[in-house]
Protein backbone atom coordinates (compact mmCIF):
# COMPACT_ATOMS: atom_id res chain seq x y z
CA UNK A 1 0.00 0.00 0.00
CA UNK A 2 1.40 3.41 -0.99
CA UNK A 3 1.98 6.30 1.42
CA UNK A 4 -1.05 8.04 -0.10
CA UNK A 5 -3.24 5.00 0.55
CA UNK A 6 -1.93 4.71 4.10
CA UNK A 7 -2.87 8.32 4.75
CA UNK A 8 -6.23 8.02 3.02
CA UNK A 9 -7.37 4.97 4.98
CA UNK A 10 -5.61 5.81 8.28
CA UNK A 11 -8.83 6.64 10.17
CA UNK A 12 -10.59 3.52 8.91
CA UNK A 13 -7.60 1.35 9.81
CA UNK A 14 -7.80 2.63 13.38
CA UNK A 15 -11.27 1.09 13.61
CA UNK A 16 -10.51 -2.15 11.77
CA UNK A 17 -7.06 -2.96 13.13
CA UNK A 18 -7.49 -2.50 16.86
CA UNK A 19 -9.96 -3.57 19.49
CA UNK A 20 -12.36 -1.32 21.35
CA UNK A 21 -14.77 -1.62 24.27
CA UNK A 22 -17.52 -0.71 21.76
CA UNK A 23 -16.72 -3.64 19.42
CA UNK A 24 -18.84 -6.75 19.18
CA UNK A 25 -17.31 -9.54 21.34
CA UNK A 26 -16.74 -11.67 18.23
CA UNK A 27 -14.90 -8.93 16.31
CA UNK A 28 -11.27 -9.83 15.58
CA UNK A 29 -9.26 -6.79 14.46
CA UNK A 30 -6.59 -7.33 11.83
CA UNK A 31 -4.73 -5.87 8.89
CA UNK A 32 -6.58 -8.04 6.37
CA UNK A 33 -10.04 -6.56 6.94
CA UNK A 34 -9.50 -3.46 4.82
CA UNK A 35 -8.12 -5.60 1.99
CA UNK A 36 -11.24 -7.78 2.20
CA UNK A 37 -13.53 -4.75 2.00
CA UNK A 38 -11.67 -3.33 -0.99
CA UNK A 39 -11.05 -6.48 -3.02
CA UNK A 40 -13.34 -9.33 -1.99
CA UNK A 41 -16.51 -8.14 -0.26
CA UNK A 42 -19.54 -7.73 -2.51
CA UNK A 43 -22.46 -5.66 -1.26
CA UNK A 44 -25.89 -4.92 -2.70
CA UNK A 45 -27.71 -1.62 -2.11
CA UNK A 46 -31.45 -1.90 -2.75
CA UNK A 47 -32.83 1.50 -3.70
CA UNK A 48 -31.03 4.55 -5.08
CA UNK A 49 -33.28 7.25 -3.64
CA UNK A 50 -32.74 9.58 -0.70
CA UNK A 51 -31.28 6.91 1.57
CA UNK A 52 -29.67 4.93 -1.25
CA UNK A 53 -27.62 7.92 -2.45
CA UNK A 54 -26.24 8.40 1.04
CA UNK A 55 -25.50 4.69 1.37
CA UNK A 56 -23.60 4.54 -1.91
CA UNK A 57 -21.50 7.57 -0.98
CA UNK A 58 -20.73 6.25 2.50
CA UNK A 59 -19.85 2.74 1.33
CA UNK A 60 -17.51 4.10 -1.33
CA UNK A 61 -15.77 6.39 1.14
CA UNK A 62 -15.47 3.54 3.68
CA UNK A 63 -13.38 1.47 1.28
CA UNK A 64 -15.85 -1.01 -0.18
CA UNK A 65 -14.66 -1.87 -3.67
CA UNK A 66 -17.46 -3.94 -5.23
CA UNK A 67 -20.93 -2.45 -4.79
CA UNK A 68 -24.09 -3.21 -6.76
CA UNK A 69 -27.22 -1.05 -6.72
CA UNK A 70 -30.69 -2.01 -7.92
CA UNK A 71 -33.58 0.40 -8.51
CA UNK A 72 -36.45 0.39 -11.01
CA UNK A 73 -37.17 4.13 -10.82
CA UNK A 74 -36.12 7.07 -12.95
CA UNK A 75 -35.13 10.49 -11.65
CA UNK A 76 -37.85 13.07 -11.13
CA UNK A 77 -37.31 16.80 -10.70
CA UNK A 78 -38.72 16.58 -7.16
CA UNK A 79 -35.90 14.16 -6.20
CA UNK A 80 -33.12 16.70 -6.64
CA UNK A 81 -33.55 18.45 -3.29
CA UNK A 82 -32.43 15.39 -1.32
CA UNK A 83 -30.91 12.85 -3.73
CA UNK A 84 -27.57 14.56 -4.15
CA UNK A 85 -25.99 12.21 -6.71
CA UNK A 86 -28.40 13.52 -9.36
CA UNK A 87 -28.49 16.77 -11.34
CA UNK A 88 -31.19 18.48 -13.40
CA UNK A 89 -29.73 17.02 -16.62
CA UNK A 90 -30.35 13.52 -15.17
CA UNK A 91 -34.14 13.88 -14.95
CA UNK A 92 -35.92 10.89 -16.56
CA UNK A 93 -32.72 8.81 -16.44
CA UNK A 94 -32.26 5.62 -14.42
CA UNK A 95 -31.49 6.28 -10.75
CA UNK A 96 -29.27 3.22 -10.46
CA UNK A 97 -27.25 4.03 -13.58
CA UNK A 98 -26.74 7.72 -12.79
CA UNK A 99 -25.81 7.01 -9.16
CA UNK A 100 -23.31 4.35 -10.21
CA UNK A 101 -21.76 6.63 -12.81
CA UNK A 102 -21.39 9.46 -10.27
CA UNK A 103 -19.69 7.27 -7.65
CA UNK A 104 -17.41 5.54 -10.17
CA UNK A 105 -16.20 8.93 -11.41
CA UNK A 106 -15.63 10.47 -7.99
CA UNK A 107 -14.30 7.46 -6.05
CA UNK A 108 -12.04 5.38 -8.33
CA UNK A 109 -11.40 2.75 -5.63
CA UNK A 110 -15.09 1.75 -5.74
CA UNK A 111 -16.76 -0.09 -8.62
CA UNK A 112 -20.53 0.36 -8.57
CA UNK A 113 -22.58 -1.88 -10.88
CA UNK A 114 -26.12 -0.63 -11.62
CA UNK A 115 -29.22 -2.76 -12.18
CA UNK A 116 -32.18 -0.80 -13.58
CA UNK A 117 -34.97 -3.28 -12.90
CA UNK A 118 -37.39 -4.58 -10.30
CA UNK A 119 -35.97 -6.58 -7.40
CA UNK A 120 -38.27 -9.42 -8.46
CA UNK A 121 -36.54 -9.60 -11.85
CA UNK A 122 -33.38 -11.06 -10.29
CA UNK A 123 -32.87 -14.74 -9.50
CA UNK A 124 -31.76 -16.47 -6.32
CA UNK A 125 -28.26 -16.83 -7.79
CA UNK A 126 -28.03 -13.06 -8.16
CA UNK A 127 -28.79 -12.45 -4.47
CA UNK A 128 -26.69 -15.38 -3.30
CA UNK A 129 -23.47 -13.75 -4.55
CA UNK A 130 -23.51 -10.92 -1.98
CA UNK A 131 -21.89 -10.88 1.44
CA UNK A 132 -24.63 -8.59 2.75
CA UNK A 133 -27.54 -6.51 1.50
CA UNK A 134 -28.41 -2.95 2.53
CA UNK A 135 -31.96 -1.67 1.96
CA UNK A 136 -32.90 1.95 1.42
CA UNK A 137 -36.56 1.31 0.65
CA UNK A 138 -39.76 3.23 1.33
CA UNK A 139 -42.06 0.25 0.77
CA UNK A 140 -42.94 -2.42 3.30
CA UNK A 141 -43.95 -4.73 0.44
CA UNK A 142 -40.48 -4.48 -1.11
CA UNK A 143 -38.84 -5.00 2.28
CA UNK A 144 -40.88 -8.16 2.82
CA UNK A 145 -39.90 -9.47 -0.62
CA UNK A 146 -36.17 -8.98 0.02
CA UNK A 147 -36.60 -10.48 3.47
CA UNK A 148 -38.33 -13.52 1.96
CA UNK A 149 -35.52 -13.91 -0.58
CA UNK A 150 -32.68 -13.99 1.96
CA UNK A 151 -34.66 -16.38 4.18
CA UNK A 152 -35.24 -18.69 1.20
CA UNK A 153 -31.47 -18.89 0.64
CA UNK A 154 -30.83 -20.47 4.06
CA UNK A 155 -29.65 -24.08 4.20
CA UNK A 156 -29.97 -26.56 7.06
CA UNK A 157 -28.22 -29.87 7.66
CA UNK A 158 -29.92 -33.18 8.40
CA UNK A 159 -30.21 -32.19 12.08
CA UNK A 160 -31.95 -28.93 11.14
CA UNK A 161 -28.90 -26.93 12.17
CA UNK A 162 -28.46 -23.71 10.25
CA UNK A 163 -25.53 -23.51 7.85
CA UNK A 164 -24.12 -20.10 8.82
CA UNK A 165 -22.33 -19.76 5.50
CA UNK A 166 -25.74 -19.29 3.84
CA UNK A 167 -26.72 -16.36 6.08
CA UNK A 168 -26.68 -13.04 4.20
CA UNK A 169 -27.07 -10.18 6.70
CA UNK A 170 -29.81 -7.72 5.78
CA UNK A 171 -29.36 -4.12 6.92
CA UNK A 172 -32.65 -2.26 6.75
CA UNK A 173 -32.92 1.50 7.05
CA UNK A 174 -35.73 3.98 6.73
CA UNK A 175 -37.01 7.42 7.62
CA UNK A 176 -40.20 8.73 9.16
CA UNK A 177 -40.42 12.50 9.11
CA UNK A 178 -37.19 13.81 10.64
CA UNK A 179 -36.44 10.49 12.33
CA UNK A 180 -34.35 7.64 10.99
CA UNK A 181 -33.95 4.01 11.93
CA UNK A 182 -31.66 1.14 11.05
CA UNK A 183 -31.40 -2.47 12.11
CA UNK A 184 -29.37 -5.54 11.23
CA UNK A 185 -31.26 -8.74 10.49
CA UNK A 186 -29.49 -12.09 10.48
CA UNK A 187 -31.89 -14.43 8.64
CA UNK A 188 -32.58 -17.58 10.61
CA UNK A 189 -30.93 -16.12 13.71
CA UNK A 190 -32.64 -12.85 14.64
CA UNK A 191 -36.26 -11.70 14.14
CA UNK A 192 -36.84 -10.81 10.50
CA UNK A 193 -39.02 -8.17 8.86
CA UNK A 194 -42.09 -10.42 8.68
CA UNK A 195 -41.64 -11.16 12.40
CA UNK A 196 -41.74 -7.47 13.29
CA UNK A 197 -44.31 -5.93 10.95
CA UNK A 198 -46.01 -4.21 13.89
CA UNK A 199 -42.95 -1.97 14.27
CA UNK A 200 -43.65 -0.22 10.95
CA UNK A 201 -45.90 2.86 10.98
CA UNK A 202 -49.16 2.68 9.03
CA UNK A 203 -48.64 3.10 5.29
CA UNK A 204 -50.11 6.33 3.92
CA UNK A 205 -50.98 6.85 0.27
CA UNK A 206 -50.94 10.40 -1.09
CA UNK A 207 -53.90 11.32 -3.26
CA UNK A 208 -52.31 14.37 -4.87
Coordinates of C-alpha atoms in Angstrom, one line a residue:
X1 CA 0.0 0.0 0.0
X2 CA 1.4 3.4 -1.0
X3 CA 2.0 6.3 1.4
X4 CA -1.1 8.0 -0.1
X5 CA -3.2 5.0 0.5
X6 CA -1.9 4.7 4.1
X7 CA -2.9 8.3 4.8
X8 CA -6.2 8.0 3.0
X9 CA -7.4 5.0 5.0
X10 CA -5.6 5.8 8.3
X11 CA -8.8 6.6 10.2
X12 CA -10.6 3.5 8.9
X13 CA -7.6 1.4 9.8
X14 CA -7.8 2.6 13.4
X15 CA -11.3 1.1 13.6
X16 CA -10.5 -2.2 11.8
X17 CA -7.1 -3.0 13.1
X18 CA -7.5 -2.5 16.9
X19 CA -10.0 -3.6 19.5
X20 CA -12.4 -1.3 21.3
X21 CA -14.8 -1.6 24.3
X22 CA -17.5 -0.7 21.8
X23 CA -16.7 -3.6 19.4
X24 CA -18.8 -6.8 19.2
X25 CA -17.3 -9.5 21.3
X26 CA -16.7 -11.7 18.2
X27 CA -14.9 -8.9 16.3
X28 CA -11.3 -9.8 15.6
X29 CA -9.3 -6.8 14.5
X30 CA -6.6 -7.3 11.8
X31 CA -4.7 -5.9 8.9
X32 CA -6.6 -8.0 6.4
X33 CA -10.0 -6.6 6.9
X34 CA -9.5 -3.5 4.8
X35 CA -8.1 -5.6 2.0
X36 CA -11.2 -7.8 2.2
X37 CA -13.5 -4.7 2.0
X38 CA -11.7 -3.3 -1.0
X39 CA -11.1 -6.5 -3.0
X40 CA -13.3 -9.3 -2.0
X41 CA -16.5 -8.1 -0.3
X42 CA -19.5 -7.7 -2.5
X43 CA -22.5 -5.7 -1.3
X44 CA -25.9 -4.9 -2.7
X45 CA -27.7 -1.6 -2.1
X46 CA -31.4 -1.9 -2.8
X47 CA -32.8 1.5 -3.7
X48 CA -31.0 4.5 -5.1
X49 CA -33.3 7.2 -3.6
X50 CA -32.7 9.6 -0.7
X51 CA -31.3 6.9 1.6
X52 CA -29.7 4.9 -1.2
X53 CA -27.6 7.9 -2.5
X54 CA -26.2 8.4 1.0
X55 CA -25.5 4.7 1.4
X56 CA -23.6 4.5 -1.9
X57 CA -21.5 7.6 -1.0
X58 CA -20.7 6.2 2.5
X59 CA -19.9 2.7 1.3
X60 CA -17.5 4.1 -1.3
X61 CA -15.8 6.4 1.1
X62 CA -15.5 3.5 3.7
X63 CA -13.4 1.5 1.3
X64 CA -15.9 -1.0 -0.2
X65 CA -14.7 -1.9 -3.7
X66 CA -17.5 -3.9 -5.2
X67 CA -20.9 -2.5 -4.8
X68 CA -24.1 -3.2 -6.8
X69 CA -27.2 -1.0 -6.7
X70 CA -30.7 -2.0 -7.9
X71 CA -33.6 0.4 -8.5
X72 CA -36.4 0.4 -11.0
X73 CA -37.2 4.1 -10.8
X74 CA -36.1 7.1 -12.9
X75 CA -35.1 10.5 -11.6
X76 CA -37.8 13.1 -11.1
X77 CA -37.3 16.8 -10.7
X78 CA -38.7 16.6 -7.2
X79 CA -35.9 14.2 -6.2
X80 CA -33.1 16.7 -6.6
X81 CA -33.5 18.5 -3.3
X82 CA -32.4 15.4 -1.3
X83 CA -30.9 12.8 -3.7
X84 CA -27.6 14.6 -4.2
X85 CA -26.0 12.2 -6.7
X86 CA -28.4 13.5 -9.4
X87 CA -28.5 16.8 -11.3
X88 CA -31.2 18.5 -13.4
X89 CA -29.7 17.0 -16.6
X90 CA -30.3 13.5 -15.2
X91 CA -34.1 13.9 -14.9
X92 CA -35.9 10.9 -16.6
X93 CA -32.7 8.8 -16.4
X94 CA -32.3 5.6 -14.4
X95 CA -31.5 6.3 -10.8
X96 CA -29.3 3.2 -10.5
X97 CA -27.2 4.0 -13.6
X98 CA -26.7 7.7 -12.8
X99 CA -25.8 7.0 -9.2
X100 CA -23.3 4.3 -10.2
X101 CA -21.8 6.6 -12.8
X102 CA -21.4 9.5 -10.3
X103 CA -19.7 7.3 -7.6
X104 CA -17.4 5.5 -10.2
X105 CA -16.2 8.9 -11.4
X106 CA -15.6 10.5 -8.0
X107 CA -14.3 7.5 -6.0
X108 CA -12.0 5.4 -8.3
X109 CA -11.4 2.8 -5.6
X110 CA -15.1 1.8 -5.7
X111 CA -16.8 -0.1 -8.6
X112 CA -20.5 0.4 -8.6
X113 CA -22.6 -1.9 -10.9
X114 CA -26.1 -0.6 -11.6
X115 CA -29.2 -2.8 -12.2
X116 CA -32.2 -0.8 -13.6
X117 CA -35.0 -3.3 -12.9
X118 CA -37.4 -4.6 -10.3
X119 CA -36.0 -6.6 -7.4
X120 CA -38.3 -9.4 -8.5
X121 CA -36.5 -9.6 -11.8
X122 CA -33.4 -11.1 -10.3
X123 CA -32.9 -14.7 -9.5
X124 CA -31.8 -16.5 -6.3
X125 CA -28.3 -16.8 -7.8
X126 CA -28.0 -13.1 -8.2
X127 CA -28.8 -12.4 -4.5
X128 CA -26.7 -15.4 -3.3
X129 CA -23.5 -13.8 -4.5
X130 CA -23.5 -10.9 -2.0
X131 CA -21.9 -10.9 1.4
X132 CA -24.6 -8.6 2.7
X133 CA -27.5 -6.5 1.5
X134 CA -28.4 -2.9 2.5
X135 CA -32.0 -1.7 2.0
X136 CA -32.9 1.9 1.4
X137 CA -36.6 1.3 0.6
X138 CA -39.8 3.2 1.3
X139 CA -42.1 0.3 0.8
X140 CA -42.9 -2.4 3.3
X141 CA -44.0 -4.7 0.4
X142 CA -40.5 -4.5 -1.1
X143 CA -38.8 -5.0 2.3
X144 CA -40.9 -8.2 2.8
X145 CA -39.9 -9.5 -0.6
X146 CA -36.2 -9.0 0.0
X147 CA -36.6 -10.5 3.5
X148 CA -38.3 -13.5 2.0
X149 CA -35.5 -13.9 -0.6
X150 CA -32.7 -14.0 2.0
X151 CA -34.7 -16.4 4.2
X152 CA -35.2 -18.7 1.2
X153 CA -31.5 -18.9 0.6
X154 CA -30.8 -20.5 4.1
X155 CA -29.7 -24.1 4.2
X156 CA -30.0 -26.6 7.1
X157 CA -28.2 -29.9 7.7
X158 CA -29.9 -33.2 8.4
X159 CA -30.2 -32.2 12.1
X160 CA -31.9 -28.9 11.1
X161 CA -28.9 -26.9 12.2
X162 CA -28.5 -23.7 10.2
X163 CA -25.5 -23.5 7.8
X164 CA -24.1 -20.1 8.8
X165 CA -22.3 -19.8 5.5
X166 CA -25.7 -19.3 3.8
X167 CA -26.7 -16.4 6.1
X168 CA -26.7 -13.0 4.2
X169 CA -27.1 -10.2 6.7
X170 CA -29.8 -7.7 5.8
X171 CA -29.4 -4.1 6.9
X172 CA -32.7 -2.3 6.7
X173 CA -32.9 1.5 7.0
X174 CA -35.7 4.0 6.7
X175 CA -37.0 7.4 7.6
X176 CA -40.2 8.7 9.2
X177 CA -40.4 12.5 9.1
X178 CA -37.2 13.8 10.6
X179 CA -36.4 10.5 12.3
X180 CA -34.4 7.6 11.0
X181 CA -34.0 4.0 11.9
X182 CA -31.7 1.1 11.1
X183 CA -31.4 -2.5 12.1
X184 CA -29.4 -5.5 11.2
X185 CA -31.3 -8.7 10.5
X186 CA -29.5 -12.1 10.5
X187 CA -31.9 -14.4 8.6
X188 CA -32.6 -17.6 10.6
X189 CA -30.9 -16.1 13.7
X190 CA -32.6 -12.9 14.6
X191 CA -36.3 -11.7 14.1
X192 CA -36.8 -10.8 10.5
X193 CA -39.0 -8.2 8.9
X194 CA -42.1 -10.4 8.7
X195 CA -41.6 -11.2 12.4
X196 CA -41.7 -7.5 13.3
X197 CA -44.3 -5.9 10.9
X198 CA -46.0 -4.2 13.9
X199 CA -42.9 -2.0 14.3
X200 CA -43.7 -0.2 10.9
X201 CA -45.9 2.9 11.0
X202 CA -49.2 2.7 9.0
X203 CA -48.6 3.1 5.3
X204 CA -50.1 6.3 3.9
X205 CA -51.0 6.8 0.3
X206 CA -50.9 10.4 -1.1
X207 CA -53.9 11.3 -3.3
X208 CA -52.3 14.4 -4.9

